[in-house]
Short mmCIF file of N, CA and C in Angstrom, two decimals:
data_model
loop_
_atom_site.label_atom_id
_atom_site.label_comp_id
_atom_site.label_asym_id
_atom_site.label_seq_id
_atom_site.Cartn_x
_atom_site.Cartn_y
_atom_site.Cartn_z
N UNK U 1 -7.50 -13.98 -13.28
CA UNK U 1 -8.19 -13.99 -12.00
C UNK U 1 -8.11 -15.32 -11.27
N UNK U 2 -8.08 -16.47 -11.90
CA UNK U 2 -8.27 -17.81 -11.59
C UNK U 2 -6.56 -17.48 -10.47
N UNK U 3 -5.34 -17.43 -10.94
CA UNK U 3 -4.27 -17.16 -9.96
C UNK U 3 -4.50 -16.52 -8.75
N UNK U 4 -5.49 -15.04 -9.20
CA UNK U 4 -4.81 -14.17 -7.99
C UNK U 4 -6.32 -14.99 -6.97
N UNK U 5 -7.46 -15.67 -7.42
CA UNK U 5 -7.89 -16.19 -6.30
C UNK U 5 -7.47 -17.52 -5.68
N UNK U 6 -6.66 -17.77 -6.39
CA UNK U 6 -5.35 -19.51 -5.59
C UNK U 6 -5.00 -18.20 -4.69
N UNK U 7 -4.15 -17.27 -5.31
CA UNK U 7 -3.27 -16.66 -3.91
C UNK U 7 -3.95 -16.11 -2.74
N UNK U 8 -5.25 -15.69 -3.34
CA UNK U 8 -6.13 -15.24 -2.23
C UNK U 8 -6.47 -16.31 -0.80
N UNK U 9 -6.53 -17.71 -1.53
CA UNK U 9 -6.67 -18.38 -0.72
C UNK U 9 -5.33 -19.38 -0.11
N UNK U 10 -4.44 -18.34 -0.41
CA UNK U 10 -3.04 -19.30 0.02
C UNK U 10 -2.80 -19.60 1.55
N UNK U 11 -1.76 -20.19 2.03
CA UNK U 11 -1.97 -20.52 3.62
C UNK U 11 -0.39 -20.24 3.61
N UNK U 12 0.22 -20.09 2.78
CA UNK U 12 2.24 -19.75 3.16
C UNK U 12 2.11 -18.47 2.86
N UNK U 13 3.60 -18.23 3.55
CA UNK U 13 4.06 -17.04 3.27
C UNK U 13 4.68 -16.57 1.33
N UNK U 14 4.22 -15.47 1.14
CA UNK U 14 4.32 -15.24 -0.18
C UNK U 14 5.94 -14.45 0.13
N UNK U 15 6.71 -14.77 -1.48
CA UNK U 15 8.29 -14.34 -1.55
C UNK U 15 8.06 -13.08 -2.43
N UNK U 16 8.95 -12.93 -2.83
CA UNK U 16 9.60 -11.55 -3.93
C UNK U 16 8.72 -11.91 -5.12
N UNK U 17 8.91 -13.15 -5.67
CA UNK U 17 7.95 -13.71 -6.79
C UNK U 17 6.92 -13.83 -6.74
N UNK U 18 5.93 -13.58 -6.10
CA UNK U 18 4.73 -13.62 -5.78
C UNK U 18 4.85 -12.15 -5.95
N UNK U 19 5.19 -11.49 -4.58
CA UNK U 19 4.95 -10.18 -4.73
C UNK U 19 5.19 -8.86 -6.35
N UNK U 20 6.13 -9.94 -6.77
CA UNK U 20 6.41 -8.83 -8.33
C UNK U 20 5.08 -9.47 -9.21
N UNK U 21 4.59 -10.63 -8.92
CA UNK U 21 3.31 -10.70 -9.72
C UNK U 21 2.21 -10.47 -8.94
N UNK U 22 1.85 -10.35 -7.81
CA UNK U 22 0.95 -8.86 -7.92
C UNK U 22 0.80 -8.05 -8.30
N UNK U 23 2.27 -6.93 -8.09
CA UNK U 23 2.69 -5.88 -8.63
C UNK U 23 1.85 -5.67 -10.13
N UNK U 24 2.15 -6.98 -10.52
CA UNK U 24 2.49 -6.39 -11.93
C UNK U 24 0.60 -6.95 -12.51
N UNK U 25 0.34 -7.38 -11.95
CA UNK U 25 -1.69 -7.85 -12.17
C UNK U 25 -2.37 -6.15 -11.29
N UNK U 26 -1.86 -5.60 -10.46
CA UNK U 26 -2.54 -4.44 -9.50
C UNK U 26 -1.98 -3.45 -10.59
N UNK U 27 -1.18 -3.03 -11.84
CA UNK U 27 -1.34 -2.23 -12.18
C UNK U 27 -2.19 -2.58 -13.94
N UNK U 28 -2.59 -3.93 -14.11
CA UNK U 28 -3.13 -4.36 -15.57
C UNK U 28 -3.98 -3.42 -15.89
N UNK U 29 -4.23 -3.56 -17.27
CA UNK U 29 -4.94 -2.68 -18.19
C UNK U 29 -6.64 -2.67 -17.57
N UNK U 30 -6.57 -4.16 -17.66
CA UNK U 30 -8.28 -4.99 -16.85
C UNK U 30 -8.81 -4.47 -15.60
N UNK U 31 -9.47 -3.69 -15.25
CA UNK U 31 -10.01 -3.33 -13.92
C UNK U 31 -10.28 -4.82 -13.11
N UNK U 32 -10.78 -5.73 -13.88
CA UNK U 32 -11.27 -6.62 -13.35
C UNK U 32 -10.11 -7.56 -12.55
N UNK U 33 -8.82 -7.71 -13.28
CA UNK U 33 -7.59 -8.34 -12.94
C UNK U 33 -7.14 -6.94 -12.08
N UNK U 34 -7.17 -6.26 -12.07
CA UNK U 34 -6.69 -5.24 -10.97
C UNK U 34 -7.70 -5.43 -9.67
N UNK U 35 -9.15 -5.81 -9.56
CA UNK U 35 -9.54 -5.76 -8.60
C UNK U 35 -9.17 -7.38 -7.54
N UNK U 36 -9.26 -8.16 -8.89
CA UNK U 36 -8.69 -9.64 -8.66
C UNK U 36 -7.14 -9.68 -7.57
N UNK U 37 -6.42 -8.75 -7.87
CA UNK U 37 -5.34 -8.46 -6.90
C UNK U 37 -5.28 -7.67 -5.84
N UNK U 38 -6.48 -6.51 -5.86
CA UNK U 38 -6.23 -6.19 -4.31
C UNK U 38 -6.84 -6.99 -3.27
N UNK U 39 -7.64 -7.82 -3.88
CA UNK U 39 -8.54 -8.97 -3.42
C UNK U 39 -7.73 -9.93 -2.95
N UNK U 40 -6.73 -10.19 -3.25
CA UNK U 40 -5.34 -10.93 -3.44
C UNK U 40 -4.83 -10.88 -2.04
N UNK U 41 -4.23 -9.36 -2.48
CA UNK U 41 -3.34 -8.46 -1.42
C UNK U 41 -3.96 -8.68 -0.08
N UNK U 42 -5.01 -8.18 -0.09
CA UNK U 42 -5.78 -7.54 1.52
C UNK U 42 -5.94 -8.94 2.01
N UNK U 43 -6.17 -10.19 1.15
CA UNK U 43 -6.51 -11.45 1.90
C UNK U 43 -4.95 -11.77 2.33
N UNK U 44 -3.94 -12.03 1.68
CA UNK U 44 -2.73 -11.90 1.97
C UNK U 44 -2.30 -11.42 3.42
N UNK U 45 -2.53 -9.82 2.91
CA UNK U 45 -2.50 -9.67 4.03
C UNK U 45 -2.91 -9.38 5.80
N UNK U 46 -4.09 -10.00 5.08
CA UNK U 46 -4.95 -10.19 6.75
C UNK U 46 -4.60 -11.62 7.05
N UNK U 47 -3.99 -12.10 6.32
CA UNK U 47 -3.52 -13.73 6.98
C UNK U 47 -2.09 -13.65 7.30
N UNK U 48 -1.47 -12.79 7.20
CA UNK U 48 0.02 -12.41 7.63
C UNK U 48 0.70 -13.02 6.89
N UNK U 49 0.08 -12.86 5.37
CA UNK U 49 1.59 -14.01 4.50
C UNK U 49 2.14 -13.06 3.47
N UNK U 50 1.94 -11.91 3.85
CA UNK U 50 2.39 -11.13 2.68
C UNK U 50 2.98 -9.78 3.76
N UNK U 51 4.60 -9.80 3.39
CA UNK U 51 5.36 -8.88 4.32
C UNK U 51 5.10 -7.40 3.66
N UNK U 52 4.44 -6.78 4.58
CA UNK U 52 4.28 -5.41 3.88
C UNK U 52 6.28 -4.91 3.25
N UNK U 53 7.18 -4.89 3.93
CA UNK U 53 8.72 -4.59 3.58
C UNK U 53 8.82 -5.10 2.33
N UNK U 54 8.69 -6.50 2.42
CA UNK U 54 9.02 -7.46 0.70
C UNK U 54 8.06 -6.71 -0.24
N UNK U 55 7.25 -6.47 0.00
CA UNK U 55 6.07 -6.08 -0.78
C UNK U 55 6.27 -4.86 -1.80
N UNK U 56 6.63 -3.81 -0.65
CA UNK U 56 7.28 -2.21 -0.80
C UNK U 56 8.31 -2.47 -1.80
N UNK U 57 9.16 -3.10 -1.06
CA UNK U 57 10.58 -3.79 -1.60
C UNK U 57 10.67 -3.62 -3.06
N UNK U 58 9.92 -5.14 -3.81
CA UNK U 58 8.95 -5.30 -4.96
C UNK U 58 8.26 -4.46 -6.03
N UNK U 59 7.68 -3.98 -5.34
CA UNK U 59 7.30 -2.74 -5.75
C UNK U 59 7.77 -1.49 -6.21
N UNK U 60 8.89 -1.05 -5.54
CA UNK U 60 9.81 -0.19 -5.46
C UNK U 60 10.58 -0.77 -6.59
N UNK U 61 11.29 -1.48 -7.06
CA UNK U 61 12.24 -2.61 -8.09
C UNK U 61 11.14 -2.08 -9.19
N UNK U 62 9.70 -2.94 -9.62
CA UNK U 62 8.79 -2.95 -10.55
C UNK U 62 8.52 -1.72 -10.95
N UNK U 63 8.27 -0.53 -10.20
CA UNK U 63 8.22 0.99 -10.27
C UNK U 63 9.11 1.27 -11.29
N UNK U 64 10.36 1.32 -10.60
CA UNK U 64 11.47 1.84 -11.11
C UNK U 64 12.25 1.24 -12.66
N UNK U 65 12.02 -0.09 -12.74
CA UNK U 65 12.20 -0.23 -13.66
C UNK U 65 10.92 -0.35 -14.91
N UNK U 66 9.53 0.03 -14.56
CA UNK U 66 8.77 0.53 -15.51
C UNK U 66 7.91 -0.85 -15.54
N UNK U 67 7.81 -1.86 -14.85
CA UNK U 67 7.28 -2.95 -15.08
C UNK U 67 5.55 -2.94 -14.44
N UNK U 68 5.46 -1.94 -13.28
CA UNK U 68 3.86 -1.46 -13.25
C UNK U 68 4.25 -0.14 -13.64
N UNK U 69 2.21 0.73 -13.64
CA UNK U 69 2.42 1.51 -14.00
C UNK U 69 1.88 2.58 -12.37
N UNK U 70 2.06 3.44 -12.51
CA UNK U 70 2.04 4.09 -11.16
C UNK U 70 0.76 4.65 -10.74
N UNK U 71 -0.05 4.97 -11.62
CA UNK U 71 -1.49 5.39 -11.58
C UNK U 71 -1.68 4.08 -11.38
N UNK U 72 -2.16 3.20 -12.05
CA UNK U 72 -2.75 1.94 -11.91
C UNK U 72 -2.65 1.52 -10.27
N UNK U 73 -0.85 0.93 -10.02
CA UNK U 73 -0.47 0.93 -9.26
C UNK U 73 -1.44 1.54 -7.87
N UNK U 74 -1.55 2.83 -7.49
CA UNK U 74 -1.74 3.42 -6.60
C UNK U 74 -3.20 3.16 -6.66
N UNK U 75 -4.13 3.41 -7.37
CA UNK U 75 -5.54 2.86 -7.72
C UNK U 75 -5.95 1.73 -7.18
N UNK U 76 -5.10 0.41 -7.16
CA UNK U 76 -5.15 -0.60 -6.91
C UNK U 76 -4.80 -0.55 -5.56
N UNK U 77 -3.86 0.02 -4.73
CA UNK U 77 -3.65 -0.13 -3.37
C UNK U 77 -4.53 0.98 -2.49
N UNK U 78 -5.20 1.86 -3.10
CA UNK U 78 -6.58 1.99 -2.56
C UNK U 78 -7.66 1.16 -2.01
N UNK U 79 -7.53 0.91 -3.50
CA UNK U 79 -8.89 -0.21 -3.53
C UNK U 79 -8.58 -1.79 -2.39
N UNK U 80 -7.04 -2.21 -1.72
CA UNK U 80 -6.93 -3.14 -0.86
C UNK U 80 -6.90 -2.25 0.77
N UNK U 81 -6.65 -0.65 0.64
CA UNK U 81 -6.99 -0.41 1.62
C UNK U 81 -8.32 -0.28 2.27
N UNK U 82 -9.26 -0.23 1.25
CA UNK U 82 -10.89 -0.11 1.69
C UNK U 82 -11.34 -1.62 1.97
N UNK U 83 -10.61 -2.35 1.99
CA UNK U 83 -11.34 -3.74 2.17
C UNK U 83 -11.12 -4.30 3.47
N UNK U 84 -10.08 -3.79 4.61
CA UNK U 84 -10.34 -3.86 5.98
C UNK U 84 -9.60 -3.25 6.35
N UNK U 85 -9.68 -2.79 7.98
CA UNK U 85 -8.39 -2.03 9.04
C UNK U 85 -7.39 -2.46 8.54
N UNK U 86 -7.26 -4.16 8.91
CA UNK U 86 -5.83 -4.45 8.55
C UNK U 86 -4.94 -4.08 7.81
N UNK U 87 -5.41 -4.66 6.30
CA UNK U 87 -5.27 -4.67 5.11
C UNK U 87 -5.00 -2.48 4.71
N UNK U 88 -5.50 -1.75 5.12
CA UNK U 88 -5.26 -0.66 5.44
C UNK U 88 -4.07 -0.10 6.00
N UNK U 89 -4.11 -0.97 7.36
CA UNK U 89 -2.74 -0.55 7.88
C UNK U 89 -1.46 -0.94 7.22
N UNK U 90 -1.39 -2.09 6.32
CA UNK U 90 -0.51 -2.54 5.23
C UNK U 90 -0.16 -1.52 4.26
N UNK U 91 -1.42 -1.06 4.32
CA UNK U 91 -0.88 -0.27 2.51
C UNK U 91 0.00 0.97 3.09
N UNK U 92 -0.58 1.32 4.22
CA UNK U 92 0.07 2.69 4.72
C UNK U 92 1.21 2.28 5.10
N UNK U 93 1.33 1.02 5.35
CA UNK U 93 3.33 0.62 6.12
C UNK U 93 3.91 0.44 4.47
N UNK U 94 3.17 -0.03 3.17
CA UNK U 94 4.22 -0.06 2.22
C UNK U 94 4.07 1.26 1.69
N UNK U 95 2.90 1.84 2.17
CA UNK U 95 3.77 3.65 1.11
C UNK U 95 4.75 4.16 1.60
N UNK U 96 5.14 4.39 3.55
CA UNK U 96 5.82 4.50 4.04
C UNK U 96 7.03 4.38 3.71
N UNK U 97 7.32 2.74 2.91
CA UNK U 97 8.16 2.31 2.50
C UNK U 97 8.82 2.81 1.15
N UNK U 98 7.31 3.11 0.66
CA UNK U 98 7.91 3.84 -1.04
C UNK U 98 8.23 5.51 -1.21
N UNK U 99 7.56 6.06 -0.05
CA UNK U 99 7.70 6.93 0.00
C UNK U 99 9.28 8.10 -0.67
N UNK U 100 10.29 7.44 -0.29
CA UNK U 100 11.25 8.07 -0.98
C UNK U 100 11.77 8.06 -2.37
N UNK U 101 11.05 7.31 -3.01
CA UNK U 101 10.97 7.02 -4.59
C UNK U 101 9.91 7.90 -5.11
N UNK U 102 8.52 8.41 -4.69
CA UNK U 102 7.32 9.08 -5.36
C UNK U 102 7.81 10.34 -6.09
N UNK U 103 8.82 11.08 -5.81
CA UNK U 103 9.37 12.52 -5.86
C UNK U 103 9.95 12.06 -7.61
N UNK U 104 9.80 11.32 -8.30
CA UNK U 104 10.35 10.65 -9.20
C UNK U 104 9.67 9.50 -9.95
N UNK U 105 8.38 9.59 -9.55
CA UNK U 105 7.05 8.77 -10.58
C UNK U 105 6.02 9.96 -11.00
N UNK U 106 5.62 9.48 -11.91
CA UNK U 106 4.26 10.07 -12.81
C UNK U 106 2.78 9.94 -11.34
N UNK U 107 2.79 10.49 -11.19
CA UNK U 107 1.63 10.87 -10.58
C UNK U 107 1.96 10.53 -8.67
N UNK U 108 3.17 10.86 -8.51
CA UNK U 108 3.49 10.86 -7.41
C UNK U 108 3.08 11.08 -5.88
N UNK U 109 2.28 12.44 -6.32
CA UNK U 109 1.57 13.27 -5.58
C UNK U 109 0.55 12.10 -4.99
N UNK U 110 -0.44 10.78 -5.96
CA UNK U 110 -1.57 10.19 -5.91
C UNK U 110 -1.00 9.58 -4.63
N UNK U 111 0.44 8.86 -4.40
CA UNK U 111 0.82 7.83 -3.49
C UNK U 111 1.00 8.58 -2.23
N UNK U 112 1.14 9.98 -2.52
CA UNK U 112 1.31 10.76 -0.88
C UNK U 112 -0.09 10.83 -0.35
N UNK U 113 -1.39 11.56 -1.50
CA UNK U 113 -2.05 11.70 -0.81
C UNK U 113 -2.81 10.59 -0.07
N UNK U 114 -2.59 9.13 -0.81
CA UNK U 114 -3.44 8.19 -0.23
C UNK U 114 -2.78 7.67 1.11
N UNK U 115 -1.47 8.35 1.16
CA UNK U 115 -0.62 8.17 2.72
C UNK U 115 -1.23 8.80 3.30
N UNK U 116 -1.76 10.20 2.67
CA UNK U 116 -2.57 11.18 3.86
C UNK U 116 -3.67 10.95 4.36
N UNK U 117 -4.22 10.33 3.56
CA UNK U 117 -6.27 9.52 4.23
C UNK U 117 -5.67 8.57 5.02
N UNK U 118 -4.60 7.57 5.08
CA UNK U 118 -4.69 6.68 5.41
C UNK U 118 -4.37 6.82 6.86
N UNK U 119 -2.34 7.84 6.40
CA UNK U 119 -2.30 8.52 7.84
C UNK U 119 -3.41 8.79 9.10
N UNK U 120 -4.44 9.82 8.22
CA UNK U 120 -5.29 10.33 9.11
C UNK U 120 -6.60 9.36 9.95
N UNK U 121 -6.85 8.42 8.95
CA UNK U 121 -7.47 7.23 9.38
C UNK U 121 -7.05 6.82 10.71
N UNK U 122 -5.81 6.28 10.54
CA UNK U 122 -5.05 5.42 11.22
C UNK U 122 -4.84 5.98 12.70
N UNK U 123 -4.42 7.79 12.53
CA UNK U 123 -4.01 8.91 13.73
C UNK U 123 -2.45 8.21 13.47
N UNK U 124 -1.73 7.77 12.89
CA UNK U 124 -0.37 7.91 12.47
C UNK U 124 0.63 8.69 11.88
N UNK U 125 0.83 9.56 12.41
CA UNK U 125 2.02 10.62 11.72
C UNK U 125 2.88 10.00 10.66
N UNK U 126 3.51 10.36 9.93
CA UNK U 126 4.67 9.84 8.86
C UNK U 126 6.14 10.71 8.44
N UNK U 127 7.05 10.13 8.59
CA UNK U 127 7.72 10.85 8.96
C UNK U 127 8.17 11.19 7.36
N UNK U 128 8.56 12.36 6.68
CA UNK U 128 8.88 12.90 5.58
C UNK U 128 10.19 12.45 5.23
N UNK U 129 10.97 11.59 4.43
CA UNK U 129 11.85 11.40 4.11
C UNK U 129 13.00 12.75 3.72
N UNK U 130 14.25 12.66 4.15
CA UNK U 130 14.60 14.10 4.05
C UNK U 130 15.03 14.26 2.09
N UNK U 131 15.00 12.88 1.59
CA UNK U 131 14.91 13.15 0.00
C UNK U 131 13.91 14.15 -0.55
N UNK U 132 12.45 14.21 0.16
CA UNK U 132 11.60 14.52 -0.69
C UNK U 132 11.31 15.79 0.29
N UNK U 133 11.55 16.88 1.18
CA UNK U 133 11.92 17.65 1.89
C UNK U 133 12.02 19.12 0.70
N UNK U 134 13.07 18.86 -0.33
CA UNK U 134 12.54 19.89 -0.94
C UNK U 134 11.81 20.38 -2.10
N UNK U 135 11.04 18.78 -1.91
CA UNK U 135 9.41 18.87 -2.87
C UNK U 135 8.50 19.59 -1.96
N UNK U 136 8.84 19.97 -0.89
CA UNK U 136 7.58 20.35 -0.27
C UNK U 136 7.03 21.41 -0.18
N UNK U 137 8.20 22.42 -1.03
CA UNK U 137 7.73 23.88 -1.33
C UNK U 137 7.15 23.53 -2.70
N UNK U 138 5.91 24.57 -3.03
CA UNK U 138 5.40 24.96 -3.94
C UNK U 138 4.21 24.97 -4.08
N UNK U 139 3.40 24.70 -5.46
CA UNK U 139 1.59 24.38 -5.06
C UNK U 139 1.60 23.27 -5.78
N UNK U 140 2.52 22.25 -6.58
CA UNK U 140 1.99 21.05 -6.96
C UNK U 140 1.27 20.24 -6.02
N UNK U 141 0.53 19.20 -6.89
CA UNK U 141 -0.17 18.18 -5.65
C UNK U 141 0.73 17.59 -4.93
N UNK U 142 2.11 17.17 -5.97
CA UNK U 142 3.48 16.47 -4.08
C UNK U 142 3.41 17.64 -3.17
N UNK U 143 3.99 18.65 -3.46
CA UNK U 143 3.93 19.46 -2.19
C UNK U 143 3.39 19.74 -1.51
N UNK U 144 1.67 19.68 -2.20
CA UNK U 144 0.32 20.40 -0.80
C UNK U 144 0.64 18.88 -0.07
N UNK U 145 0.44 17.84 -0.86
CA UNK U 145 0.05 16.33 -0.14
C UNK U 145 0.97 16.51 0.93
N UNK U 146 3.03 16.13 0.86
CA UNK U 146 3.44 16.11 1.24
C UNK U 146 3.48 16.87 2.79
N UNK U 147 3.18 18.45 2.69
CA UNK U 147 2.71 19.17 3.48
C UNK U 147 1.61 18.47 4.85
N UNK U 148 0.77 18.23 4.08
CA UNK U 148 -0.11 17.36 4.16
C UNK U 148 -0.12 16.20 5.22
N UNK U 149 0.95 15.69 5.04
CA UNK U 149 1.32 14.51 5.45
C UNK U 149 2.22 14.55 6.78
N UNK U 150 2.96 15.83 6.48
CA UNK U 150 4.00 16.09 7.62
C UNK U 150 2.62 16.46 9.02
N UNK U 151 1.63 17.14 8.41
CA UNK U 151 1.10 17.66 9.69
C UNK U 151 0.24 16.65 10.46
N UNK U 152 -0.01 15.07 9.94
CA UNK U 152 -0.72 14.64 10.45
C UNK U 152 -0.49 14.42 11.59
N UNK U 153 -1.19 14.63 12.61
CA UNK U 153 -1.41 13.96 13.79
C UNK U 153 -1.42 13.06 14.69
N UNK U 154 -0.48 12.29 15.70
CA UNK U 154 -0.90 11.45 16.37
C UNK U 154 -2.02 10.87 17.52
N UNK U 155 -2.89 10.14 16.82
CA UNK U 155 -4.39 10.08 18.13
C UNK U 155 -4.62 8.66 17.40
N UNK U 156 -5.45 7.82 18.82
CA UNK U 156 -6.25 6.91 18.93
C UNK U 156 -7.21 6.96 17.45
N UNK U 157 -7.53 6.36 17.32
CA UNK U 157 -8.61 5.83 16.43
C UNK U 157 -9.65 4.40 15.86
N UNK U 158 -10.58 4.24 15.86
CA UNK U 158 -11.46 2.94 16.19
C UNK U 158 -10.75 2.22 14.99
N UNK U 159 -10.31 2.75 13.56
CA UNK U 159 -9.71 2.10 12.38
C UNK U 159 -7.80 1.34 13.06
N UNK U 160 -7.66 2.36 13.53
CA UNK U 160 -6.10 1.68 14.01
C UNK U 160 -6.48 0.54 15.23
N UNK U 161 -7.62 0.74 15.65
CA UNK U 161 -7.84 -0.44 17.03
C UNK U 161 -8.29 -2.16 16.57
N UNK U 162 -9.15 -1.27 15.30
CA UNK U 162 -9.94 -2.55 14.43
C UNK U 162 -8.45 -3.50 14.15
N UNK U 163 -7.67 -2.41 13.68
CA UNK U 163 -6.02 -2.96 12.50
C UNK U 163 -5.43 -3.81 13.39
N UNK U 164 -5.17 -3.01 14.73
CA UNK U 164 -4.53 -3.90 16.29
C UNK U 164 -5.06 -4.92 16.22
N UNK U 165 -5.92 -4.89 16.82
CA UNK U 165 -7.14 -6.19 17.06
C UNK U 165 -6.63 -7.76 15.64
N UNK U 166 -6.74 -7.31 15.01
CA UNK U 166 -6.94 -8.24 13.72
C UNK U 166 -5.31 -8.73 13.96
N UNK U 167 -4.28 -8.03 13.93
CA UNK U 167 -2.82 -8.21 13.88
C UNK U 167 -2.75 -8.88 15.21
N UNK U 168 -3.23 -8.64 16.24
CA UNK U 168 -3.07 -9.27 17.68
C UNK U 168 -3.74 -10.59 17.56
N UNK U 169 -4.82 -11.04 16.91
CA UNK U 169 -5.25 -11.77 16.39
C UNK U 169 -4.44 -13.23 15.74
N UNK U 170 -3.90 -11.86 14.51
CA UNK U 170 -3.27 -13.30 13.93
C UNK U 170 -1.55 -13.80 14.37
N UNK U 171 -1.31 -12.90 15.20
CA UNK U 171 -0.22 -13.52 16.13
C UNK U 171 -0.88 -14.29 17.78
N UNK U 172 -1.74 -14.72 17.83
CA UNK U 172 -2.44 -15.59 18.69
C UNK U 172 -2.17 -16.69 17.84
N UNK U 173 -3.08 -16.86 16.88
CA UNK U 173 -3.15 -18.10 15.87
C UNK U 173 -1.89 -18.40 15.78
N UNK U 174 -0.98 -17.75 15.48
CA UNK U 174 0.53 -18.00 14.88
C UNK U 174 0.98 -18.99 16.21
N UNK U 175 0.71 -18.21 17.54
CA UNK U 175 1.91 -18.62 18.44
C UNK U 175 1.02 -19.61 19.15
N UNK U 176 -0.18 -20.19 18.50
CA UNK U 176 -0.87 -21.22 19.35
C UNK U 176 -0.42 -22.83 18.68
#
């Protein structure tokens, strides 16, 4: 915990190495070191030093080669989406990102549906990767989620204005 609150309070931009040790503390055995990192994350990324892409990126690599675990994983990027708009709108730009890998993890279905709260939060549609297209027949949880996900809706919402606001924010600071 003593690390992930240095990173919490970092002021640079975080790399690949940083981001694979998140990764890999957001899926630990320890609830407590798992909460220590979304704590991490969401401060990260409400200070704009943590690229949601690199992040995904990272993640996507650590996934695949078995280095987090995917329940954990997804548990943990819950838990940094409840901690602000911003930090919300992050997690939903890196599932976005992972999205074409889930059709091919252990509990896959968990990472769509938390695209789908988040989607719907947000009023952001998502567009269905055409990989995972013919997961979308059947009654598993990928397919209802996925389903799910295709139908969300585009609309305004006070959570996507909060997310604006904060991001408009910290590109003021940036460009002052």
């Amino acid at each position: 915990p003593v690390l992930m609150r240095a990173l919490r309070e970092s002021t640079v931009q975080v790399g690949a190495p940083t981001c694979t040790l998140l990764g890999y503390v957001a899926s630990a055995k320890n609830p407590e070191y798992r909460l220590a990192a979304a704590e991490a994350i969401a401060a990260l990324f409400e200070a704009g030093l943590l690229d949601a892409s690199t992040f995904a990126e990272t993640l996507k690599w650590a996934l695949e080669d078995g280095m987090v675990l995917p329940n954990r994983l997804v548990a943990t990027l819950r838990e940094v989406s409840a901690i602000s708009p911003l930090a919300g709108w992050r997690v939903l730009q890196v599932l976005r990102l992972l999205l074409p890998m889930v059709g091919g993890l252990t509990k896959g279905g968990d990472y769509v549906r938390l695209a789908v709260e988040l989607a719907e939060l947000y009023g952001t549609p998502v567009e269905i990767p055409a990989v995972l297209e013919p997961k979308m027949k059947g009654s598993t949880v990928l397919a209802k989620s996925l389903r799910a996900l295709a139908a969300v809706p585009a609309r305004e919402t006070e959570e996507a204005l909060a997310a604006r606001e904060a991001a408009l924010a910290l590109l003021g600071e940036s460009g002052a």
